[in-house]
Amino acid sequence: DELWVHALQREGHTQSQFEEFFRKTPLGRYITKADPEMQAEFFHRYLQDFISMTMSVTCQEDLQLLCGALTCCVNELRLRHDDVMEKEVTSLPWVHAAYHEFKNRLQNLFRMISIEPQLAQVLRGNTHAREGDELVLDVYAAVACVEFLEPQALDTDGQRLVWLRQVKRLQVPIELVCSEESLRHYEERSMVMVHRVQTGWNRIFTLSLFVEHMLLGIEAVEKKLKPLVLEHTRGLCKVLEKNSDLKSEKPFEAVIGILKACKDGAMECIL
């Protein structure tokens, strides 16, 4: 990996030049002499070892997911190079090139898998996301995370706190998937899916602010207010399901209306 960094980043070599250099090394010559099937085996085993050591992955299921993700990264990167033969067996330097190109996305994917244990099982069942010529697994992971964050019950402070902690734990990786920097690098499939993430996350995050500042601890303030605030929490959910973009006029006005109605209702309960 240090050799790759030195050659491409410090010496200014291209990927093709580095591949040519690699073929002249003892390992490169040995692999080149092997038949295509054995070369492919070398590549997949090397990629797996690279992920295991570089990202310190110990869980076999997580390792398989990340290996699939990095393979998609390699495929996507190779497609960007016009001089790459489609049927050519992928050489080991592409592992390094793809990892450095997609490093942030791969690490963010690993972060989501580590935070949300049930995520790995969901992703393993999605062959469409795990394979192909484009990295989309991190975006699909974010979609699943947003779905996991759909609040099931917020009747007690215990339930609210558990849900709010889940939202806060996943906030950074989900927002990274939706960031402007990430959007600039997505290919077609990722761009389609990321809109689902943005819409869902806007709704979840807005709802979490309402729960944290309006619903959490409501019993300690006034027990009579609980049904009222729960009702408006459900109302907010319905509004945000239609449109969660608070930069738009209609959803913004609808949310303001709910806040005002909640405030007015609270005043009536207390007085």
Short mmCIF file of C-alpha atoms in Angstrom, two decimals:
data_model
loop_
_atom_site.label_atom_id
_atom_site.label_comp_id
_atom_site.label_asym_id
_atom_site.label_seq_id
_atom_site.Cartn_x
_atom_site.Cartn_y
_atom_site.Cartn_z
CA ASP A 1 0.00 0.00 0.00
CA GLU A 2 2.87 2.38 0.80
CA LEU A 3 4.41 1.59 -2.58
CA TRP A 4 1.12 2.44 -4.30
CA VAL A 5 0.82 5.74 -2.43
CA HIS A 6 4.42 6.65 -3.20
CA ALA A 7 4.16 5.83 -6.90
CA LEU A 8 0.82 7.48 -7.64
CA GLN A 9 0.68 10.38 -5.21
CA ARG A 10 4.32 11.37 -4.88
CA GLU A 11 5.86 10.27 -8.15
CA GLY A 12 2.84 11.21 -10.24
CA HIS A 13 2.52 7.84 -11.95
CA THR A 14 -0.76 6.80 -13.52
CA GLN A 15 -2.63 3.65 -12.56
CA SER A 16 -1.51 2.01 -15.81
CA GLN A 17 2.12 2.89 -15.16
CA PHE A 18 1.94 1.48 -11.67
CA GLU A 19 0.36 -1.73 -12.98
CA GLU A 20 3.20 -2.06 -15.45
CA PHE A 21 5.69 -1.51 -12.64
CA PHE A 22 3.92 -4.09 -10.47
CA ARG A 23 4.10 -6.72 -13.22
CA LYS A 24 7.89 -6.43 -13.13
CA THR A 25 8.09 -7.21 -9.41
CA PRO A 26 8.66 -10.85 -8.30
CA LEU A 27 5.05 -11.13 -7.12
CA GLY A 28 3.74 -9.50 -10.28
CA ARG A 29 5.74 -11.84 -12.51
CA TYR A 30 4.54 -14.85 -10.54
CA ILE A 31 0.87 -13.86 -10.86
CA THR A 32 1.22 -12.97 -14.55
CA LYS A 33 2.45 -16.48 -15.32
CA ALA A 34 -0.64 -18.03 -13.72
CA ASP A 35 -3.75 -18.84 -15.74
CA PRO A 36 -6.70 -16.36 -15.63
CA GLU A 37 -8.64 -18.46 -13.13
CA MET A 38 -5.71 -18.54 -10.72
CA GLN A 39 -5.11 -14.81 -11.23
CA ALA A 40 -8.73 -14.15 -10.28
CA GLU A 41 -8.28 -16.32 -7.18
CA PHE A 42 -5.16 -14.35 -6.23
CA PHE A 43 -7.12 -11.12 -6.64
CA HIS A 44 -10.07 -12.15 -4.46
CA ARG A 45 -7.88 -13.58 -1.71
CA TYR A 46 -5.68 -10.49 -1.73
CA LEU A 47 -8.71 -8.20 -1.61
CA GLN A 48 -10.10 -10.11 1.36
CA ASP A 49 -6.80 -9.97 3.26
CA PHE A 50 -6.45 -6.28 2.43
CA ILE A 51 -9.88 -5.44 3.88
CA SER A 52 -9.30 -7.62 6.92
CA MET A 53 -6.00 -5.94 7.79
CA THR A 54 -6.71 -2.38 6.67
CA MET A 55 -10.13 -2.04 8.29
CA SER A 56 -9.54 -4.46 11.19
CA VAL A 57 -12.62 -6.53 10.38
CA THR A 58 -12.99 -9.59 12.58
CA CYS A 59 -16.58 -10.68 11.87
CA GLN A 60 -16.74 -13.00 8.85
CA GLU A 61 -20.16 -11.73 7.75
CA ASP A 62 -19.00 -8.12 7.85
CA LEU A 63 -15.85 -9.08 5.97
CA GLN A 64 -17.89 -10.62 3.16
CA LEU A 65 -20.00 -7.49 2.84
CA LEU A 66 -17.00 -5.17 2.76
CA CYS A 67 -15.19 -7.38 0.27
CA GLY A 68 -18.23 -7.21 -1.98
CA ALA A 69 -18.34 -3.44 -1.56
CA LEU A 70 -14.65 -3.05 -2.43
CA THR A 71 -15.09 -5.31 -5.46
CA CYS A 72 -17.84 -2.96 -6.66
CA CYS A 73 -15.45 -0.06 -6.07
CA VAL A 74 -12.83 -1.76 -8.24
CA ASN A 75 -15.39 -2.35 -10.99
CA GLU A 76 -16.60 1.24 -10.86
CA LEU A 77 -13.08 2.64 -10.95
CA ARG A 78 -12.04 0.40 -13.83
CA LEU A 79 -15.01 1.62 -15.87
CA ARG A 80 -13.71 5.17 -15.51
CA HIS A 81 -10.48 4.19 -17.26
CA ASP A 82 -10.93 3.93 -21.00
CA ASP A 83 -7.68 2.01 -21.39
CA VAL A 84 -8.84 -0.95 -19.28
CA MET A 85 -9.81 -4.07 -21.19
CA GLU A 86 -13.18 -5.38 -19.99
CA LYS A 87 -12.14 -9.04 -20.13
CA GLU A 88 -8.74 -8.39 -18.60
CA VAL A 89 -8.18 -10.09 -15.24
CA THR A 90 -8.13 -7.45 -12.51
CA SER A 91 -4.65 -7.01 -11.05
CA LEU A 92 -3.81 -6.42 -7.39
CA PRO A 93 -2.97 -2.69 -7.70
CA TRP A 94 -6.64 -1.99 -8.41
CA VAL A 95 -7.44 -3.02 -4.83
CA HIS A 96 -5.30 -0.18 -3.52
CA ALA A 97 -6.54 2.31 -6.08
CA ALA A 98 -10.19 1.53 -5.35
CA TYR A 99 -9.73 1.57 -1.58
CA HIS A 100 -8.10 4.99 -1.61
CA GLU A 101 -10.73 6.35 -4.01
CA PHE A 102 -13.68 5.04 -1.96
CA LYS A 103 -12.09 4.98 1.49
CA ASN A 104 -14.55 7.33 3.19
CA ARG A 105 -17.59 5.51 1.84
CA LEU A 106 -16.23 2.09 2.80
CA GLN A 107 -15.39 3.24 6.32
CA ASN A 108 -18.82 4.82 6.67
CA LEU A 109 -20.44 1.57 5.55
CA PHE A 110 -18.44 -0.31 8.17
CA ARG A 111 -19.49 2.27 10.78
CA MET A 112 -23.18 1.72 10.01
CA ILE A 113 -22.79 -2.06 10.15
CA SER A 114 -21.00 -1.77 13.50
CA ILE A 115 -23.62 0.55 14.99
CA GLU A 116 -26.67 -1.38 13.77
CA PRO A 117 -26.07 -5.16 14.15
CA GLN A 118 -29.19 -6.22 12.23
CA LEU A 119 -28.05 -4.21 9.21
CA ALA A 120 -25.53 -6.81 8.04
CA GLN A 121 -28.21 -9.48 7.72
CA VAL A 122 -30.44 -7.17 5.68
CA LEU A 123 -27.60 -6.26 3.32
CA ARG A 124 -26.49 -9.86 2.87
CA GLY A 125 -29.94 -10.64 1.54
CA ASN A 126 -29.76 -7.86 -1.05
CA THR A 127 -27.76 -9.29 -3.95
CA HIS A 128 -28.71 -6.33 -6.14
CA ALA A 129 -26.90 -3.98 -3.77
CA ARG A 130 -23.91 -6.23 -3.07
CA GLU A 131 -22.89 -6.87 -6.66
CA GLY A 132 -22.39 -4.85 -9.81
CA ASP A 133 -20.25 -2.17 -11.39
CA GLU A 134 -21.06 0.58 -8.90
CA LEU A 135 -20.72 0.97 -5.15
CA VAL A 136 -24.25 1.32 -3.78
CA LEU A 137 -24.08 -0.79 -0.63
CA ASP A 138 -23.39 2.18 1.64
CA VAL A 139 -26.42 4.04 0.29
CA TYR A 140 -28.61 0.95 0.68
CA ALA A 141 -27.29 0.63 4.22
CA ALA A 142 -28.39 4.20 4.92
CA VAL A 143 -31.84 3.44 3.50
CA ALA A 144 -32.11 0.47 5.86
CA CYS A 145 -30.91 2.59 8.81
CA VAL A 146 -33.62 5.16 8.15
CA GLU A 147 -36.19 2.36 8.04
CA PHE A 148 -34.88 0.97 11.35
CA LEU A 149 -35.37 4.42 12.88
CA GLU A 150 -39.09 4.52 12.23
CA PRO A 151 -40.45 5.04 15.77
CA GLN A 152 -42.54 2.10 16.92
CA ALA A 153 -43.65 3.38 20.32
CA LEU A 154 -43.04 6.67 22.12
CA ASP A 155 -45.49 6.27 24.98
CA THR A 156 -42.93 6.31 27.79
CA ASP A 157 -39.75 8.25 28.46
CA GLY A 158 -37.82 4.98 28.36
CA GLN A 159 -39.01 4.27 24.81
CA ARG A 160 -38.32 7.86 23.76
CA LEU A 161 -34.77 7.82 25.13
CA VAL A 162 -33.95 4.52 23.42
CA TRP A 163 -35.21 5.85 20.11
CA LEU A 164 -33.43 9.20 20.46
CA ARG A 165 -30.15 7.41 21.21
CA GLN A 166 -30.58 5.31 18.06
CA VAL A 167 -31.17 8.46 16.02
CA LYS A 168 -28.09 10.18 17.45
CA ARG A 169 -25.87 7.12 16.91
CA LEU A 170 -26.79 6.89 13.24
CA GLN A 171 -26.93 10.62 12.55
CA VAL A 172 -23.31 11.05 11.47
CA PRO A 173 -23.09 8.13 9.01
CA ILE A 174 -26.50 8.88 7.48
CA GLU A 175 -25.70 12.56 7.04
CA LEU A 176 -22.35 11.62 5.50
CA VAL A 177 -24.20 9.57 2.87
CA CYS A 178 -26.34 12.64 2.13
CA SER A 179 -23.51 15.19 2.21
CA GLU A 180 -22.71 17.44 -0.74
CA GLU A 181 -19.25 15.89 -0.98
CA SER A 182 -20.72 12.40 -1.29
CA LEU A 183 -23.32 13.50 -3.83
CA ARG A 184 -20.58 14.78 -6.13
CA HIS A 185 -19.12 11.30 -6.44
CA TYR A 186 -22.23 9.12 -6.77
CA GLU A 187 -23.04 7.28 -9.96
CA GLU A 188 -26.58 6.78 -11.26
CA ARG A 189 -27.84 4.03 -8.94
CA SER A 190 -26.50 5.72 -5.83
CA MET A 191 -28.07 9.03 -6.83
CA VAL A 192 -31.47 7.39 -7.20
CA MET A 193 -31.27 5.74 -3.79
CA VAL A 194 -29.81 8.69 -1.89
CA HIS A 195 -32.97 10.72 -2.46
CA ARG A 196 -34.84 8.11 -0.40
CA VAL A 197 -32.26 8.51 2.35
CA GLN A 198 -32.53 12.30 2.33
CA THR A 199 -36.32 12.27 2.45
CA GLY A 200 -36.48 9.68 5.20
CA TRP A 201 -33.73 11.23 7.28
CA ASN A 202 -35.23 14.74 7.10
CA ARG A 203 -38.44 13.30 8.50
CA ILE A 204 -36.75 11.25 11.23
CA PHE A 205 -34.47 14.07 12.33
CA THR A 206 -37.27 16.65 12.48
CA LEU A 207 -39.41 14.24 14.45
CA SER A 208 -36.53 13.55 16.85
CA LEU A 209 -36.23 17.26 17.63
CA PHE A 210 -39.94 17.41 18.41
CA VAL A 211 -39.75 14.33 20.63
CA GLU A 212 -36.64 15.57 22.43
CA HIS A 213 -37.91 19.08 23.12
CA MET A 214 -41.67 18.59 23.38
CA LEU A 215 -42.48 15.00 24.35
CA LEU A 216 -39.52 13.84 26.44
CA GLY A 217 -40.22 14.36 30.13
CA ILE A 218 -43.76 15.61 29.52
CA GLU A 219 -45.15 13.54 32.41
CA ALA A 220 -42.87 15.34 34.85
CA VAL A 221 -44.17 18.70 33.63
CA GLU A 222 -47.87 17.89 33.51
CA LYS A 223 -49.43 14.46 33.04
CA LYS A 224 -52.51 15.96 31.41
CA LEU A 225 -50.33 17.18 28.52
CA LYS A 226 -49.16 13.71 27.48
CA PRO A 227 -52.18 12.76 25.27
CA LEU A 228 -52.08 16.17 23.62
CA VAL A 229 -48.37 16.06 22.76
CA LEU A 230 -48.58 12.44 21.60
CA GLU A 231 -51.44 13.38 19.30
CA HIS A 232 -49.43 16.21 17.77
CA THR A 233 -46.40 13.93 17.46
CA ARG A 234 -48.49 11.58 15.33
CA GLY A 235 -49.77 14.57 13.39
CA LEU A 236 -46.23 15.68 12.71
CA CYS A 237 -45.39 12.19 11.44
CA LYS A 238 -48.22 12.36 8.92
CA VAL A 239 -47.20 15.81 7.71
CA LEU A 240 -43.58 14.78 7.24
CA GLU A 241 -44.56 11.60 5.41
CA LYS A 242 -46.11 13.76 2.70
CA ASN A 243 -43.13 16.09 2.41
CA SER A 244 -40.18 16.25 4.79
CA ASP A 245 -38.38 19.13 3.08
CA LEU A 246 -38.85 21.99 5.53
CA LYS A 247 -37.23 24.37 3.06
CA SER A 248 -40.44 24.06 1.08
CA GLU A 249 -43.28 26.38 2.02
CA LYS A 250 -46.14 23.92 2.56
CA PRO A 251 -44.42 21.44 4.91
CA PHE A 252 -42.80 24.30 6.82
CA GLU A 253 -46.14 25.99 7.36
CA ALA A 254 -47.72 22.67 8.34
CA VAL A 255 -45.06 22.06 10.99
CA ILE A 256 -45.45 25.59 12.33
CA GLY A 257 -49.19 24.96 12.49
CA ILE A 258 -48.67 21.81 14.55
CA LEU A 259 -46.34 23.60 16.96
CA LYS A 260 -48.84 26.43 17.39
CA ALA A 261 -51.74 24.02 17.90
CA CYS A 262 -49.70 22.08 20.45
CA LYS A 263 -48.87 25.28 22.32
CA ASP A 264 -52.47 26.49 22.29
CA GLY A 265 -53.74 23.10 23.41
CA ALA A 266 -51.24 23.01 26.25
CA MET A 267 -52.37 26.43 27.44
CA GLU A 268 -55.98 25.24 27.53
CA CYS A 269 -55.03 22.10 29.50
CA ILE A 270 -53.08 24.03 32.10
CA LEU A 271 -55.52 26.91 32.57
#
